[in-house]
Short mmCIF file of N, CA, C and O in Angstrom, two decimals:
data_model
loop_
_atom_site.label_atom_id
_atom_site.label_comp_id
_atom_site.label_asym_id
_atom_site.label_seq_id
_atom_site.Cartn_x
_atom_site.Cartn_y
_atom_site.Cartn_z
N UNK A 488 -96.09 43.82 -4.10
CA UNK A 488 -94.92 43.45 -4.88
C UNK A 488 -94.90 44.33 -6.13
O UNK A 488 -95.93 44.75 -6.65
N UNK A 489 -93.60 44.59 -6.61
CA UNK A 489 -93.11 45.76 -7.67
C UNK A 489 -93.17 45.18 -8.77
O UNK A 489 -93.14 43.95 -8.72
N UNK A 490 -93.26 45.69 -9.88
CA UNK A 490 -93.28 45.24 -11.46
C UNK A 490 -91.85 44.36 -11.26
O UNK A 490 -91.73 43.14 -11.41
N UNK A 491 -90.66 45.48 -10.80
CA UNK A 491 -89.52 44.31 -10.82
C UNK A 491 -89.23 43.18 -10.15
O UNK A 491 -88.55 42.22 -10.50
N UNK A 492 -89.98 43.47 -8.87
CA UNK A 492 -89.64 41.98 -8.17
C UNK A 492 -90.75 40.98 -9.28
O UNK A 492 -90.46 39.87 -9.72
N UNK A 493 -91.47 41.42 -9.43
CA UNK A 493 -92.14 40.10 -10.13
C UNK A 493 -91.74 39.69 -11.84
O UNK A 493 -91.98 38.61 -12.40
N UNK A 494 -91.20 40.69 -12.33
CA UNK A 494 -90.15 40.49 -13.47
C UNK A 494 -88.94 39.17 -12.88
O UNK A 494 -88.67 38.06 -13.34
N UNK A 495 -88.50 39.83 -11.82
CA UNK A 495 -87.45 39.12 -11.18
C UNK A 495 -88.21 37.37 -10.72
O UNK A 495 -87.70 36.31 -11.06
N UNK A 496 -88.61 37.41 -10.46
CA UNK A 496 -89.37 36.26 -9.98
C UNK A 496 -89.95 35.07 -10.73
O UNK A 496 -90.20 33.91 -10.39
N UNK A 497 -90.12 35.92 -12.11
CA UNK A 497 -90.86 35.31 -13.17
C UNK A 497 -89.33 34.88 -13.71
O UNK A 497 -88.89 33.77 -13.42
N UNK A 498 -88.76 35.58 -14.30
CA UNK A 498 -87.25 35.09 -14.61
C UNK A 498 -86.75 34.01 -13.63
O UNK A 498 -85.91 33.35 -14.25
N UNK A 499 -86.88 33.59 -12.57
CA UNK A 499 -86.14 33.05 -11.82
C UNK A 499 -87.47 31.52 -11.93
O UNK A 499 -86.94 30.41 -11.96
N UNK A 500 -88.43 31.56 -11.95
CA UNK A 500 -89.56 30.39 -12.56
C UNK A 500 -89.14 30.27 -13.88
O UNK A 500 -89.41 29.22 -14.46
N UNK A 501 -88.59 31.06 -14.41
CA UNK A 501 -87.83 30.48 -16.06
C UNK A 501 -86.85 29.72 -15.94
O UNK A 501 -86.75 28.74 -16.68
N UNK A 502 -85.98 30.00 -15.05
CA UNK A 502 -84.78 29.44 -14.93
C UNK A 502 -85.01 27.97 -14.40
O UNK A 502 -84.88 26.90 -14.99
N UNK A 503 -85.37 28.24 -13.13
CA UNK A 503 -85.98 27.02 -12.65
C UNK A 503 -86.51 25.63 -13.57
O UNK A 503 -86.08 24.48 -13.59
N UNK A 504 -87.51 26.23 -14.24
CA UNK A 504 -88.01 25.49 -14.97
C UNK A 504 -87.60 25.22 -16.26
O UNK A 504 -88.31 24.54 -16.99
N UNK A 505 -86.41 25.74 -16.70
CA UNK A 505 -85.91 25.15 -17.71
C UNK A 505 -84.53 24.58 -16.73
O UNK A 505 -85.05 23.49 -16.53
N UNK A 506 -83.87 24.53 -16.35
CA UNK A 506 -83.15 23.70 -15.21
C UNK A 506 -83.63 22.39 -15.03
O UNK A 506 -82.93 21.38 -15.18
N UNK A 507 -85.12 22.40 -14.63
CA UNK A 507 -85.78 20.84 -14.35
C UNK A 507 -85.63 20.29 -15.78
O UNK A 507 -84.96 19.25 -15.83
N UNK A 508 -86.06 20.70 -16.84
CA UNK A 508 -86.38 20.50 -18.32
C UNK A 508 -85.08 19.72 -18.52
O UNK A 508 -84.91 18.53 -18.76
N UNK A 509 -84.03 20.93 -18.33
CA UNK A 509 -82.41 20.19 -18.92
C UNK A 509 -82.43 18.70 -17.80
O UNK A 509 -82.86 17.66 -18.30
N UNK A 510 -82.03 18.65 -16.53
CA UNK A 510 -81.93 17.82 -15.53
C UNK A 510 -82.75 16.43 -16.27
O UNK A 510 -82.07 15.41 -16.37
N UNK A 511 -84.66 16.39 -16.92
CA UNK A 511 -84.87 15.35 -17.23
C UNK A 511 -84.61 15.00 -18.34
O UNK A 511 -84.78 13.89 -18.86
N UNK A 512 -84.08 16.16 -18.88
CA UNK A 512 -83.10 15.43 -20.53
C UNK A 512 -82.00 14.54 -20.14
O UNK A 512 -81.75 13.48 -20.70
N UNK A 513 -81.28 15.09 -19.02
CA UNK A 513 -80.32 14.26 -18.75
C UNK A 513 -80.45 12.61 -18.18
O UNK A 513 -80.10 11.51 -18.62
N UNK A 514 -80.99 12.98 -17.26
CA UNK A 514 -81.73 11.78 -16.71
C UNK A 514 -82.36 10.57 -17.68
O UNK A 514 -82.43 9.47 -17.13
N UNK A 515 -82.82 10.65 -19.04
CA UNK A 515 -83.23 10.32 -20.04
C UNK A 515 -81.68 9.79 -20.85
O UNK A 515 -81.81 8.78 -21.54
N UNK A 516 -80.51 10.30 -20.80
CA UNK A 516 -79.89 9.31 -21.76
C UNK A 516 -79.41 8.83 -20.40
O UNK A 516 -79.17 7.69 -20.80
N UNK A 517 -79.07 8.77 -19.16
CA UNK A 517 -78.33 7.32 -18.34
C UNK A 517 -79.04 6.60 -18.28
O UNK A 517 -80.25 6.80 -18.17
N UNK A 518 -78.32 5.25 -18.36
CA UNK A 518 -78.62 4.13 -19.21
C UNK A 518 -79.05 2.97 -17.28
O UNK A 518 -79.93 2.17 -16.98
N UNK A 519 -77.93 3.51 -16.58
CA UNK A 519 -78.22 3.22 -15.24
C UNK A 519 -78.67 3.88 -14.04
O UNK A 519 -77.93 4.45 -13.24
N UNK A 520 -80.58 3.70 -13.92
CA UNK A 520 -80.96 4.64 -12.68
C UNK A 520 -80.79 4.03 -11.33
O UNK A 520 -80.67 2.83 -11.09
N UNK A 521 -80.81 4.92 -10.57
CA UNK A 521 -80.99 4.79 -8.63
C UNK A 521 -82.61 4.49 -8.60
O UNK A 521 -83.57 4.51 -9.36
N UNK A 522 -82.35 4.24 -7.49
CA UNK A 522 -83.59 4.12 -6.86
C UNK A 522 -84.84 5.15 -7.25
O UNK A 522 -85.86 4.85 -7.87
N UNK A 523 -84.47 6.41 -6.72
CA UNK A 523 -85.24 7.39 -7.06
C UNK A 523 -85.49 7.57 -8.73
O UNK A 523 -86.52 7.59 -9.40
N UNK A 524 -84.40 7.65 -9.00
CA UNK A 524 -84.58 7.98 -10.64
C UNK A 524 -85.43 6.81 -11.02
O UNK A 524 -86.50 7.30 -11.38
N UNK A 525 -85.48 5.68 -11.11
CA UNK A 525 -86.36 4.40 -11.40
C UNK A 525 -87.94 4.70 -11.07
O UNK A 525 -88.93 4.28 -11.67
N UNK A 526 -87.88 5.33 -10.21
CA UNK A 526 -89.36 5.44 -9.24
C UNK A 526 -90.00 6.82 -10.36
O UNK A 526 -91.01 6.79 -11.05
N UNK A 527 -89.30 7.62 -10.25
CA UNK A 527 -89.71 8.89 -10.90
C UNK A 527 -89.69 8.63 -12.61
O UNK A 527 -90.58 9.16 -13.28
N UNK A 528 -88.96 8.05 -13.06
CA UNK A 528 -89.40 6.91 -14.30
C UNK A 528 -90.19 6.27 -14.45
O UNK A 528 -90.69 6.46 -15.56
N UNK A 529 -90.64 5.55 -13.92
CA UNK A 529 -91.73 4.26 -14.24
C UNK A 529 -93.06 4.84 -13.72
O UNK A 529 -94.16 4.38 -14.01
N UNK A 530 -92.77 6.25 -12.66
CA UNK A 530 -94.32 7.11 -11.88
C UNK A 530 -94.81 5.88 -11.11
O UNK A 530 -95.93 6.01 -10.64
N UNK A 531 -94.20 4.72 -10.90
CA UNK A 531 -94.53 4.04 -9.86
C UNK A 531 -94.03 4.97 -8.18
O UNK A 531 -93.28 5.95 -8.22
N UNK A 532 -94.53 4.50 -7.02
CA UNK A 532 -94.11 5.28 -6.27
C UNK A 532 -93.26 4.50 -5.43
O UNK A 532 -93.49 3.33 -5.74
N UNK A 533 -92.11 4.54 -4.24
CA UNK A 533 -90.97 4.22 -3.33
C UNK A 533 -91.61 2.73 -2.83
O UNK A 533 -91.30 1.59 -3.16
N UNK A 534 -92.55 3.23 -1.96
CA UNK A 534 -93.46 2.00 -2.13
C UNK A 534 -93.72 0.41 -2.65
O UNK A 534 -93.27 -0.70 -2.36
N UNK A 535 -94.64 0.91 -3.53
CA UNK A 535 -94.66 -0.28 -4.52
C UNK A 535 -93.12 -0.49 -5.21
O UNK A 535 -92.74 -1.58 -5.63
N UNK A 536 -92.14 0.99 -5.26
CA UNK A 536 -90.98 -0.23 -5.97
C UNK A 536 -90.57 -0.83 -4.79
O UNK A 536 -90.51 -2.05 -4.86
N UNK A 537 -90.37 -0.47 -4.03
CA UNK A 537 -89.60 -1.72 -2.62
C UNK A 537 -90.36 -2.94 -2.93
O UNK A 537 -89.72 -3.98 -3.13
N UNK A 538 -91.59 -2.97 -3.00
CA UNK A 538 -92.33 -3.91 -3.04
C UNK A 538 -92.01 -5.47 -3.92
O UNK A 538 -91.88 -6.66 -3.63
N UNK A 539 -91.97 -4.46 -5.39
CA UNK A 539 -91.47 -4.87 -6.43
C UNK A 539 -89.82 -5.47 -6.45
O UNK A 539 -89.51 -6.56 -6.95
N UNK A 540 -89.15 -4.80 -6.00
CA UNK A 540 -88.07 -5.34 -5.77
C UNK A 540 -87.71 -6.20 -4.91
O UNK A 540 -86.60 -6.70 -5.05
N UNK A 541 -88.57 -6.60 -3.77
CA UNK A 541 -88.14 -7.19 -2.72
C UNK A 541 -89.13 -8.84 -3.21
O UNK A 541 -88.63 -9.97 -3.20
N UNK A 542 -90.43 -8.53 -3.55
CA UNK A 542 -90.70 -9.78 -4.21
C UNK A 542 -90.03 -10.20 -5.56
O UNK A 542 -90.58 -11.21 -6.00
N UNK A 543 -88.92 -9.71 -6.42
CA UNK A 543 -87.88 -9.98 -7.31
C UNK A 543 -89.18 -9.96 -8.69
O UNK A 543 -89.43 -10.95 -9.37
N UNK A 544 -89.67 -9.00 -8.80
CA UNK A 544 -90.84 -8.85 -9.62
C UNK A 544 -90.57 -8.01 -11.10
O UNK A 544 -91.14 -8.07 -12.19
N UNK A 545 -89.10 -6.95 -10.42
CA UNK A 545 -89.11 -6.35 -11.23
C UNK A 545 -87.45 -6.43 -11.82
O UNK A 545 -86.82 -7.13 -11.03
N UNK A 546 -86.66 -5.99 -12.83
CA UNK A 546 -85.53 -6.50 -12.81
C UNK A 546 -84.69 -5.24 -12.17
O UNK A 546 -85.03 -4.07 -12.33
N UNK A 547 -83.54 -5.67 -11.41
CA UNK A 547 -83.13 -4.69 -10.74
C UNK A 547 -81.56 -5.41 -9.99
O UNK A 547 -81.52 -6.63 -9.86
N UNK A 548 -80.43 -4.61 -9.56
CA UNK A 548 -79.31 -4.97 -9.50
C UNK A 548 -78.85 -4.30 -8.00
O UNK A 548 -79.09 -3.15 -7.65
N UNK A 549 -78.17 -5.27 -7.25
CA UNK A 549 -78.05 -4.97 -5.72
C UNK A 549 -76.16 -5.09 -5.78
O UNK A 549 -75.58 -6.14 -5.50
N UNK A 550 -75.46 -3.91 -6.17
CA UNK A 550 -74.17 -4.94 -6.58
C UNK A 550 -73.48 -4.82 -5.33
O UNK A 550 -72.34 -5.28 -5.31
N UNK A 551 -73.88 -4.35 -4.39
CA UNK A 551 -73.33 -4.22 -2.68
C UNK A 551 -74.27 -5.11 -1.64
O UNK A 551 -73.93 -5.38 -0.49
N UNK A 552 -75.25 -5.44 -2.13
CA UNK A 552 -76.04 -5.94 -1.23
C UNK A 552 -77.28 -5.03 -0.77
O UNK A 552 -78.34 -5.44 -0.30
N UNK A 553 -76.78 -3.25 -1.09
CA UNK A 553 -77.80 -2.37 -0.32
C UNK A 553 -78.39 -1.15 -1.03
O UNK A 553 -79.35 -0.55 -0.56
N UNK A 554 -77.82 -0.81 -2.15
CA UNK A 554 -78.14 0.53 -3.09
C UNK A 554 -79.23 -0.57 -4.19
O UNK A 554 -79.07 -1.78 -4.37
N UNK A 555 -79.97 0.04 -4.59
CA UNK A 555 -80.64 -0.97 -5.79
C UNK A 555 -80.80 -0.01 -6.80
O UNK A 555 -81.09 1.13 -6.46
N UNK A 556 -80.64 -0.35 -8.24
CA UNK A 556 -79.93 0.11 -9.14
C UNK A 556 -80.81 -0.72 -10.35
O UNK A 556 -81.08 -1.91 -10.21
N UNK A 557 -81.23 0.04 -11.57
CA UNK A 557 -81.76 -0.56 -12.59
C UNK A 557 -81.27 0.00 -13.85
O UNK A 557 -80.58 1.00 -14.04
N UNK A 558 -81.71 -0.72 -14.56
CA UNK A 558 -81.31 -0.45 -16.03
C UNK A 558 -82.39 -0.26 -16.56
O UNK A 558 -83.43 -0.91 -16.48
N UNK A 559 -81.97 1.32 -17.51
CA UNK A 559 -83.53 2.09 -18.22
C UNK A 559 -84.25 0.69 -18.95
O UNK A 559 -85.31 0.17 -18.59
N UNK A 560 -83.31 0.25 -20.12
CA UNK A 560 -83.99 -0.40 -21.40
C UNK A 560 -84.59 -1.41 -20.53
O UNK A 560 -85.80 -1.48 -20.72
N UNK A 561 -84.15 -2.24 -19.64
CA UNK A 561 -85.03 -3.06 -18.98
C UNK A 561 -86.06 -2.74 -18.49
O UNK A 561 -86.98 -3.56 -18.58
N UNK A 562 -86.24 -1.80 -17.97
CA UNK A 562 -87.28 -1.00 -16.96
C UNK A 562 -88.56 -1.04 -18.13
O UNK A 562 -89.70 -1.49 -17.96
N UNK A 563 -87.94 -0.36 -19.44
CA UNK A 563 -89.07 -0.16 -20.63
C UNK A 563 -89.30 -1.30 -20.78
O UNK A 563 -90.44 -1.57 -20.42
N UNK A 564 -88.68 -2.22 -21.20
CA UNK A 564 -89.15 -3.63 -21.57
C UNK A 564 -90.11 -3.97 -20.50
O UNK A 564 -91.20 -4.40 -20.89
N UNK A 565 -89.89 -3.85 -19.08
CA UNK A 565 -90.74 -4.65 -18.01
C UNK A 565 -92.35 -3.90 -18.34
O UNK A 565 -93.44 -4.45 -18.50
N UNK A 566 -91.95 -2.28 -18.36
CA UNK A 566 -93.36 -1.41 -18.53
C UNK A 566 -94.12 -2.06 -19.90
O UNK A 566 -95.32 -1.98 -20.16
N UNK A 567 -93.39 -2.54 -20.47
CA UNK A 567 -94.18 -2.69 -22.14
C UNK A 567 -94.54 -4.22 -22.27
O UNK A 567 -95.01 -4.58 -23.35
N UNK A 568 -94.39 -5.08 -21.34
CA UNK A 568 -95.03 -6.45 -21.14
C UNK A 568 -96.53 -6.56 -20.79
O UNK A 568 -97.11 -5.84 -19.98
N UNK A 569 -97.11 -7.62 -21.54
CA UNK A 569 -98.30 -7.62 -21.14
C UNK A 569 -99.15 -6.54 -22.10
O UNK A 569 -100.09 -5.90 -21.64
N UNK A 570 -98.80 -6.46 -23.15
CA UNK A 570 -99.77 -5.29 -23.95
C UNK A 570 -101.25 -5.65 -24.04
O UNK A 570 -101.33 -6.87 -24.13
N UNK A 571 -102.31 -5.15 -24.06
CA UNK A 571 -103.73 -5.05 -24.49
C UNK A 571 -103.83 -4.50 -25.83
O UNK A 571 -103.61 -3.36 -26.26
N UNK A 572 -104.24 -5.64 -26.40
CA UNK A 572 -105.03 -5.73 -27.97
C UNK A 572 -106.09 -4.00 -27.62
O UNK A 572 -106.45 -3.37 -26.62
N UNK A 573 -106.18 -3.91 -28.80
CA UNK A 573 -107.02 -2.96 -29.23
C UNK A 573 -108.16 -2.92 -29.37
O UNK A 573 -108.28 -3.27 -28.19
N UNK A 574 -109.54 -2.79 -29.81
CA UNK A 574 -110.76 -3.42 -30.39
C UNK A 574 -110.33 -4.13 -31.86
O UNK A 574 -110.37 -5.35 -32.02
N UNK A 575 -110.06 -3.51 -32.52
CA UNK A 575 -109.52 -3.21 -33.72
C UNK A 575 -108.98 -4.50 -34.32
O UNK A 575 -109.21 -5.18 -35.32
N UNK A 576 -107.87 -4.57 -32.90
CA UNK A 576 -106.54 -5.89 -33.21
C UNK A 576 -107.33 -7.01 -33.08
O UNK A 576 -107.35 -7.79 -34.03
N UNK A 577 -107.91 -7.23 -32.22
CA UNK A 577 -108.82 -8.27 -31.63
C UNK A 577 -110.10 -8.50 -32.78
O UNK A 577 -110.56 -9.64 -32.86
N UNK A 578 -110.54 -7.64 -33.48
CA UNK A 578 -111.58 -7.82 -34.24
C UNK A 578 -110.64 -8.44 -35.50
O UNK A 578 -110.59 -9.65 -35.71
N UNK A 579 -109.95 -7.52 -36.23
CA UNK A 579 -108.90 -8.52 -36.79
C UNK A 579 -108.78 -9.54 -36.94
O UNK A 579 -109.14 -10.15 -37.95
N UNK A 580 -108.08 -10.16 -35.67
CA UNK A 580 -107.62 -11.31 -35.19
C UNK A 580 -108.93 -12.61 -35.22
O UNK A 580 -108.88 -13.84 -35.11
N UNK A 581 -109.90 -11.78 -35.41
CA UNK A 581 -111.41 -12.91 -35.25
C UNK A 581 -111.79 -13.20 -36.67
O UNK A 581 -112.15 -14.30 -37.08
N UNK A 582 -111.68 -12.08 -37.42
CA UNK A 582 -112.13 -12.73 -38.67
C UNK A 582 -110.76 -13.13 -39.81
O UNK A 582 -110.99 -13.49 -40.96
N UNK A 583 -109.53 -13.01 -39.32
CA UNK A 583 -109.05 -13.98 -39.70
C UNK A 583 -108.72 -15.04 -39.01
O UNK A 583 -107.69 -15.70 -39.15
N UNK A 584 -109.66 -15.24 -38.21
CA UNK A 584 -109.24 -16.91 -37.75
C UNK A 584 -110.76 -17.50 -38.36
O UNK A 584 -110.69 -18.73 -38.38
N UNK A 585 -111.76 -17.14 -38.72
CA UNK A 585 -113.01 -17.71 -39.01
C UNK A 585 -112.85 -17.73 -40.72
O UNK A 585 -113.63 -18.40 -41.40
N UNK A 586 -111.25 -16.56 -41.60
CA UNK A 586 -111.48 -16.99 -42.30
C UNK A 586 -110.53 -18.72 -42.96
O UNK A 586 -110.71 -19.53 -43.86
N UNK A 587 -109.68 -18.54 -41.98
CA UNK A 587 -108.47 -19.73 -41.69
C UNK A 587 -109.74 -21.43 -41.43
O UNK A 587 -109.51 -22.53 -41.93
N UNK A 588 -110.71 -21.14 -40.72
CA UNK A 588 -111.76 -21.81 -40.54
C UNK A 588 -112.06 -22.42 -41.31
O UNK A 588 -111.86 -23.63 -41.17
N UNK A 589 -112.66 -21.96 -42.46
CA UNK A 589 -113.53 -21.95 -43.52
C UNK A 589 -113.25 -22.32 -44.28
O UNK A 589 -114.08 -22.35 -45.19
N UNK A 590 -111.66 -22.98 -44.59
CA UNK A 590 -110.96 -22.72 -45.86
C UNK A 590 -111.19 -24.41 -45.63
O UNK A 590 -111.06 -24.87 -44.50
N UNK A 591 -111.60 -25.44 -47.01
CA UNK A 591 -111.69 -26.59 -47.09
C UNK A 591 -110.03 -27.47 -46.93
O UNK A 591 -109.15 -27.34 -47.78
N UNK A 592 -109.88 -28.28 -45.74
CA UNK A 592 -108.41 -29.17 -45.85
C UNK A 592 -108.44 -30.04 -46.99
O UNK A 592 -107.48 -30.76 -47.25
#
């Protein structure tokens, strides 16, 4: 292969890849994903979302009966349930409750 085909080639992996770049900017402000877009969002895989959706686990909208359809901010809310304390938070959380303890009623 020639300096130019691979000039050419490399330009065309630029393009490409700023193409994908723009595409998940876009993808990022609709407010309502597909199926796929949900899956490729959350990096859960087709799979487990059927899964998820079919045991009504996750929140999600059937407005035909057959396309399933979600909403981003929900999706974040569902991902951000269930947080884990920190060491930190949890250590915190211990010595002000031993000092709440201590304090004479």
């Amino acid at each position: 292969m020639n300096a130019k085909n691979r000039m050419i080639m490399s330009e065309n992996t630029t393009v490409e890849q700023r193409l994908d770049r723009i595409e998940r900017l876009l993808r990022g402000q609709k407010t309502v994903l597909n199926f796929a877009e949900a899956c490729e969002f959350t990096g859960l895989s087709k799979t487990y979302m059927y899964k998820l959706t079919h045991q009504g686990r996750i929140p999600h909208f059937k407005p035909h009966g057959k396309n399933i359809y979600f909403n981003r901010e929900e999706l974040e809310r569902w991902l951000l349930q269930n947080p884990v304390k920190t060491a930190e938070q949890k250590e915190r959380e211990a010595v002000d409750y031993v000092v709440r303890k201590r304090r004479p009623r």
